[in-house]
Short mmCIF file of C-alpha atoms in Angstrom, two decimals:
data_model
loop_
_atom_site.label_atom_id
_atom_site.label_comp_id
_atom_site.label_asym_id
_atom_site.label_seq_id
_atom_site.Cartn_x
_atom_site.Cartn_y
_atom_site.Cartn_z
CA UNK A 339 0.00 0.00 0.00
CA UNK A 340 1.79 3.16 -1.02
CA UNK A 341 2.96 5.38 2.06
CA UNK A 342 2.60 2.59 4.37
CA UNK A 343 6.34 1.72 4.65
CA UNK A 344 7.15 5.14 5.81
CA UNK A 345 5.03 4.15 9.04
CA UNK A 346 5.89 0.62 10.12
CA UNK A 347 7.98 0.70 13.05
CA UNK A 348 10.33 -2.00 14.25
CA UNK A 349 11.81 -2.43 17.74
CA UNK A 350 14.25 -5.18 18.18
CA UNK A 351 14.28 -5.43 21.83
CA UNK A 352 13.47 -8.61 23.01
CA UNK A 353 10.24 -9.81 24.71
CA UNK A 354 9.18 -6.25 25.75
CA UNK A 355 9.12 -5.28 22.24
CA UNK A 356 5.14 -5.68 21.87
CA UNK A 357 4.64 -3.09 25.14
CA UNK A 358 6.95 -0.60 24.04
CA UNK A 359 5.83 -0.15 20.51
CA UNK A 360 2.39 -0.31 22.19
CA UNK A 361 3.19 2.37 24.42
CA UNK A 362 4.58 4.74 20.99
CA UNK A 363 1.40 3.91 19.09
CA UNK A 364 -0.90 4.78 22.17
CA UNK A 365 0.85 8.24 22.52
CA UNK A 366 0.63 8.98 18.77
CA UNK A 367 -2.93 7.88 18.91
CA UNK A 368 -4.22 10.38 21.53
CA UNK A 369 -1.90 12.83 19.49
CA UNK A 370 -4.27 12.56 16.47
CA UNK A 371 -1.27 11.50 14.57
CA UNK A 372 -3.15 8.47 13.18
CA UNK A 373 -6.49 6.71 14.09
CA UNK A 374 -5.25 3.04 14.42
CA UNK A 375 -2.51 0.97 15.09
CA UNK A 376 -1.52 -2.79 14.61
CA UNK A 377 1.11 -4.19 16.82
CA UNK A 378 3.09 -7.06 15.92
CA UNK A 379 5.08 -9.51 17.45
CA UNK A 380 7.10 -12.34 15.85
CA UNK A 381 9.94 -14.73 17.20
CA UNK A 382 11.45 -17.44 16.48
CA UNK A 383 14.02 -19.86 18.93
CA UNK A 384 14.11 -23.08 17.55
CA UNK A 385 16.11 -22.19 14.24
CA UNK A 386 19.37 -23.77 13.95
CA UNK A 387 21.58 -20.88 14.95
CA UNK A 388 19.22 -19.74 17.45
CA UNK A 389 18.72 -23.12 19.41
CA UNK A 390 22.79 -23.76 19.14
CA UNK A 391 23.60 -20.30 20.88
CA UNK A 392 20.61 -21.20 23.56
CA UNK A 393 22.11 -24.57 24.09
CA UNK A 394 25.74 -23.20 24.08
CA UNK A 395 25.16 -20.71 26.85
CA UNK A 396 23.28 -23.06 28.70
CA UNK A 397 19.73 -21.57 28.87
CA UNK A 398 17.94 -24.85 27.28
CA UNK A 399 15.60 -26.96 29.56
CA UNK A 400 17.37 -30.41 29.25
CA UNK A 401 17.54 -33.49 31.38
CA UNK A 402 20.54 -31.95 33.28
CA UNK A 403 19.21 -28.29 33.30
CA UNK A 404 16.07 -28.35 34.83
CA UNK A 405 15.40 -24.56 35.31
CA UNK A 406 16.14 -24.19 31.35
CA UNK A 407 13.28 -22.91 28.97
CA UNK A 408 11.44 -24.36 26.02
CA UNK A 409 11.81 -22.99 22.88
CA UNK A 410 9.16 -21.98 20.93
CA UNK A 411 7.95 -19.61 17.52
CA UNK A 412 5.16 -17.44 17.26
CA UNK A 413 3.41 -14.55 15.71
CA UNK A 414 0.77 -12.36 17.12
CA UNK A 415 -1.33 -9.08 16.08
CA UNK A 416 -3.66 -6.83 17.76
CA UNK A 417 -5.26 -3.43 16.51
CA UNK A 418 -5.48 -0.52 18.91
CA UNK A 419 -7.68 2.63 18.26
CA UNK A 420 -9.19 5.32 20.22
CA UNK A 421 -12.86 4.17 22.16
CA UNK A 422 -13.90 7.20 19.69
CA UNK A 423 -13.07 5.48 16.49
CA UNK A 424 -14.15 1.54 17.35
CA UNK A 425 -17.62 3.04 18.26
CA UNK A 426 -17.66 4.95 15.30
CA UNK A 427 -17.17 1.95 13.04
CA UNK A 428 -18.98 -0.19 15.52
CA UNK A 429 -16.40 -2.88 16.54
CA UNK A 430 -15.86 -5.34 18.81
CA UNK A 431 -13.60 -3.94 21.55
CA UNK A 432 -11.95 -7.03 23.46
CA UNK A 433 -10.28 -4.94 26.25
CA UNK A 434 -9.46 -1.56 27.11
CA UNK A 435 -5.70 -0.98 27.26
CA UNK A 436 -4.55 1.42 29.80
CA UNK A 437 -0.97 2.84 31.20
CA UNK A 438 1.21 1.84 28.72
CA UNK A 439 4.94 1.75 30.89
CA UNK A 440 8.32 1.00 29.76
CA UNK A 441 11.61 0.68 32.07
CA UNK A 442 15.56 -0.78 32.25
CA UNK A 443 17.04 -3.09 33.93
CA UNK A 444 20.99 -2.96 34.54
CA UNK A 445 21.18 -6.21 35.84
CA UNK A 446 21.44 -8.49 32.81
CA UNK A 447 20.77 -12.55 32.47
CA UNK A 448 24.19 -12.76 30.74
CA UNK A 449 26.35 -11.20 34.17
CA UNK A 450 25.29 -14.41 35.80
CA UNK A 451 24.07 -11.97 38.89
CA UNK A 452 20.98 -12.21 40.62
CA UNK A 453 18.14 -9.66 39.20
CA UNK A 454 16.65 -8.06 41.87
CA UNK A 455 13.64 -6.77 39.71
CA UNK A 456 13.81 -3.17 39.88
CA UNK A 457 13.62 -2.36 36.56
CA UNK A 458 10.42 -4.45 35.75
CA UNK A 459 8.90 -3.23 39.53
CA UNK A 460 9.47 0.36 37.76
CA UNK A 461 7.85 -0.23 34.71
CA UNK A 462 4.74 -2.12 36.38
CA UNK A 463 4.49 0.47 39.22
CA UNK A 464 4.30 3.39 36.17
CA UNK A 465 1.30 1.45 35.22
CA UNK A 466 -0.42 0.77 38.09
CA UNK A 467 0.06 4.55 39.66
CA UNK A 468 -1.43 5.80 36.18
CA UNK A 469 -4.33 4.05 37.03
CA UNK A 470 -7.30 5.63 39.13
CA UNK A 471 -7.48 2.82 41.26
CA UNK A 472 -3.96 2.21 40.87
CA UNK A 473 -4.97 -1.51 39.79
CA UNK A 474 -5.93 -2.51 43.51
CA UNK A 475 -8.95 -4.98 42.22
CA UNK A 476 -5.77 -6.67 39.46
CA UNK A 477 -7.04 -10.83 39.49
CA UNK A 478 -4.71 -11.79 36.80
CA UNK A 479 -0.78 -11.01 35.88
CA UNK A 480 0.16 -12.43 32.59
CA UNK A 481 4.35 -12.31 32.33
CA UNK A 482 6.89 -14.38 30.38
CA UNK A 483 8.23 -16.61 32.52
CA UNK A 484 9.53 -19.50 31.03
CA UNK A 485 11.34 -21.47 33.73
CA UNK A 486 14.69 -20.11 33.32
CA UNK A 487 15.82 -18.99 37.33
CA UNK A 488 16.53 -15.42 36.57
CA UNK A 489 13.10 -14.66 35.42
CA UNK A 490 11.65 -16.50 38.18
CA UNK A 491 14.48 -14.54 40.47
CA UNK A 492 13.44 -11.57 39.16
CA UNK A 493 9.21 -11.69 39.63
CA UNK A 494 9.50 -13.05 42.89
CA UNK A 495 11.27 -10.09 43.79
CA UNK A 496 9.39 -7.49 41.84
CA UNK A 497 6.53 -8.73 43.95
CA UNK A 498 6.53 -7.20 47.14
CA UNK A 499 7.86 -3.78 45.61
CA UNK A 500 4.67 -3.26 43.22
CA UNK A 501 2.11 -5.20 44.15
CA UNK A 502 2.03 -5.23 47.85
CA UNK A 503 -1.62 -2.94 47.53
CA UNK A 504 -3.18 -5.23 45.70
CA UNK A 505 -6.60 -5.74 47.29
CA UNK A 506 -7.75 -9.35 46.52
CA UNK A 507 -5.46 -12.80 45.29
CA UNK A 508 -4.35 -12.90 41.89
CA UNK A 509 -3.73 -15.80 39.15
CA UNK A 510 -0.67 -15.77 37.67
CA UNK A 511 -0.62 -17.13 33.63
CA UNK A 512 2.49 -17.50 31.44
CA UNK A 513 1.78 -19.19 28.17
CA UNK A 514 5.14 -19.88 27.72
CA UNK A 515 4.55 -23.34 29.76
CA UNK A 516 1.69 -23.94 26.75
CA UNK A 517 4.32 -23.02 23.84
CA UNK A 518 7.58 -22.46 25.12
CA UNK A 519 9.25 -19.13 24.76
CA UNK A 520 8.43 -16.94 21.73
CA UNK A 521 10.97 -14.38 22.33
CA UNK A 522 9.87 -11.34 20.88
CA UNK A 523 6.34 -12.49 20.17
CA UNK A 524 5.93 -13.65 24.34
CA UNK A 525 4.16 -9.99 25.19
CA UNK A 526 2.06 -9.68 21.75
CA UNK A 527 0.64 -13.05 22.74
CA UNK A 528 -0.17 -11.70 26.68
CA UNK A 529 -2.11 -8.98 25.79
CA UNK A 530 -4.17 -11.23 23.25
CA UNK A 531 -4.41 -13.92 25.76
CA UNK A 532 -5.73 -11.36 28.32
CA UNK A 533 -7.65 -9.37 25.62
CA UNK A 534 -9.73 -12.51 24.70
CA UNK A 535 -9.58 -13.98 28.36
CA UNK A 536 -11.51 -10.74 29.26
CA UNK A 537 -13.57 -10.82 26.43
CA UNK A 538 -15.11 -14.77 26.56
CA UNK A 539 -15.15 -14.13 30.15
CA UNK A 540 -12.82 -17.07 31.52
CA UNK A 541 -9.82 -14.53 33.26
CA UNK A 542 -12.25 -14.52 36.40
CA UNK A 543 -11.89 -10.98 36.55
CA UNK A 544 -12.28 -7.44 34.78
CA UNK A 545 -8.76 -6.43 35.42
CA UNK A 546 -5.82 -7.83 33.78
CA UNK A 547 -1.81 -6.76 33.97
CA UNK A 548 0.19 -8.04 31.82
CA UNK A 549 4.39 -7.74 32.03
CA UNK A 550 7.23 -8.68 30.34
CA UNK A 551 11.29 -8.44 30.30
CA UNK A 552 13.95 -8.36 27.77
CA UNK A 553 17.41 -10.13 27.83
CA UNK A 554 18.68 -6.89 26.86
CA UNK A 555 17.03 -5.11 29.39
CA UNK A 556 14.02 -3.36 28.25
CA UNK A 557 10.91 -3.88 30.97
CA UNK A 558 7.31 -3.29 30.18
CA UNK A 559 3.70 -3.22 31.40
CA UNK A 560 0.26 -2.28 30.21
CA UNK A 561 -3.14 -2.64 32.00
CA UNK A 562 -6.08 -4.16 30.44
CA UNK A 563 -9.63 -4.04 31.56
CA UNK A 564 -12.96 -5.91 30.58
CA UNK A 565 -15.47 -4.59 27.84
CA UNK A 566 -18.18 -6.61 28.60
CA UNK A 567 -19.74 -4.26 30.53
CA UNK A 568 -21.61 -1.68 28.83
CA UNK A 569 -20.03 1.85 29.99
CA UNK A 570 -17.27 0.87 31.67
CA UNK A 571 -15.18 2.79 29.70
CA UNK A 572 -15.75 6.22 27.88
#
C-alpha cells in the first residue's frame, strides 16, 4: 500500500518489544497522529543458529538443566484505536488498554548476577500509579516466565515492591509453559491472551496486567480491563 512503509515501526528489543511499541502507538494515537494501530510480534528460537547459541550458553531446559526454557515460535497481532473510532465503526472492543509503561534493567541474564527486579517493579508500578485505582482490584498477571531462574528470580522479587496494595489474590498465567518461549512475540501473545480472556469471560476478573522483560534489558507493562460491561469505559 503506497505510504505505508514510511510508518511501520520496528523495535528489536526482546520480549518487551510488543509493550513498548504499544506504548509509541498509544501516545501517537491520543496525538491525532493516526487513528489506528496494529502491533506485531514475531519470534522465532528453535532455528538452527538460534537453538545452538541457547544450548551453548546453557539456557535450554534439558535433562541436566532443569530450570532451562522451552523454545518456541510465534506470531501475534492486535489493533489498537481510540474508544472514539471503534464506536464509530462499531467494533468489537476485546479490552481496554490502559498505562502503557516502559523501564531498564541494569542487571542483565548474561552477568550471571541475581536480578533483583527493579527495573520491571518500575515499569509495572508506572502502570499501576497511572491508574485511578492504581490496579488494587488486578485478578490476573500475565508475564513471560519461562522457567529459566533469573526470570523466576526476578518476579518473585518485583513482587513485594509493586504489588504489595493489591486488594484481593491474583492468578498468575504465562503461556510460555503452553508453547515455550516466543521471544519477541511472548508480550504480543499476553495482551491477546488477556484481551480474549476478558472478552469470553474465563480470566475470572475485569482487570488484567500483563508484564514482560527483555534479555537486553528493556521492561514493560500495560493494564487491560474488561469490555463486557456496557459503559465501563468512555
Amino acid at each position: 500500500m503506497p505510504g505505508l512503509q514510511s510508518r511501520i515501526r520496528i523495535y528489536s528489543e526482546g520480549h518487551a518489544s510488543a509493550l513498548k511499541a504499544l506504548q509509541d502507538a498509544l501516545t501517537q494515537l491520543q496525538q491525532g497522529r493516526f487513528t489506528q494501530a496494529v502491533i506485531e510480534g514475531v519470534d522465532s528460537l528453535v532455528e538452527r543458529e538460534r537453538l545452538t547459541q541457547l544450548w551453548t550458553e546453557g539456557r535450554l531446559k534439558t535433562d541436566e538443566n532443569a530450570v532451562g526454557l522451552i523454545p518456541g515460535e510465534a506470531a501475534a497481532f492486535f489493533l489498537v484505536e481510540s474508544p472514539v473510532q471503534a464506536r464509530r465503526r462499531k467494533a468489537e472492543v476485546l479490552a481496554w488498554l490502559e498505562a502503557p509503561s516502559v523501564a531498564h534493567e541494569p542487571v542483565s541474564p548474561a552477568s550471571g548476577q541475581p536480578c533483583n527486579g527493579l527495573g520491571l517493579g518500575r515499569a509495572i508500578s508506572t502502570t499501576l500509579v497511572g491508574l485511578t485505582d492504581r490496579g488494587a482490584h488486578t485478578g490476573l498477571i500475565l508475564s513471560d516466565l519461562n522457567g529459566e531462574l533469573y526470570r523466576a528470580e526476578e518476579f518473585s522479587k518485583m513482587v513485594p515492591r509493586a504489588l504489595q496494595h493489591l486488594q484481593q489474590p491474583w492468578r498468575l498465567w504465562h503461556p510460555a509453559d503452553c508453547i515455550g518461549d516466543t521471544g519477541a512475540a511472548s508480550s504480543a501473545i499476553s495482551v491477546c491472551v488477556g484481551a480474549r480472556a476478558l472478552a469470553r469471560g474465563y480470566a475470572g476478573t475485569d482487570n488484567v496486567l500483563v508484564c514482560a522483560s527483555s534479555d537486553e534489558g528493556l521492561r514493560g507493562s500495560v493494564y487491560l480491563r474488561s469490555a463486557r460491561k456496557e459503559g465501563a469505559r468512555p
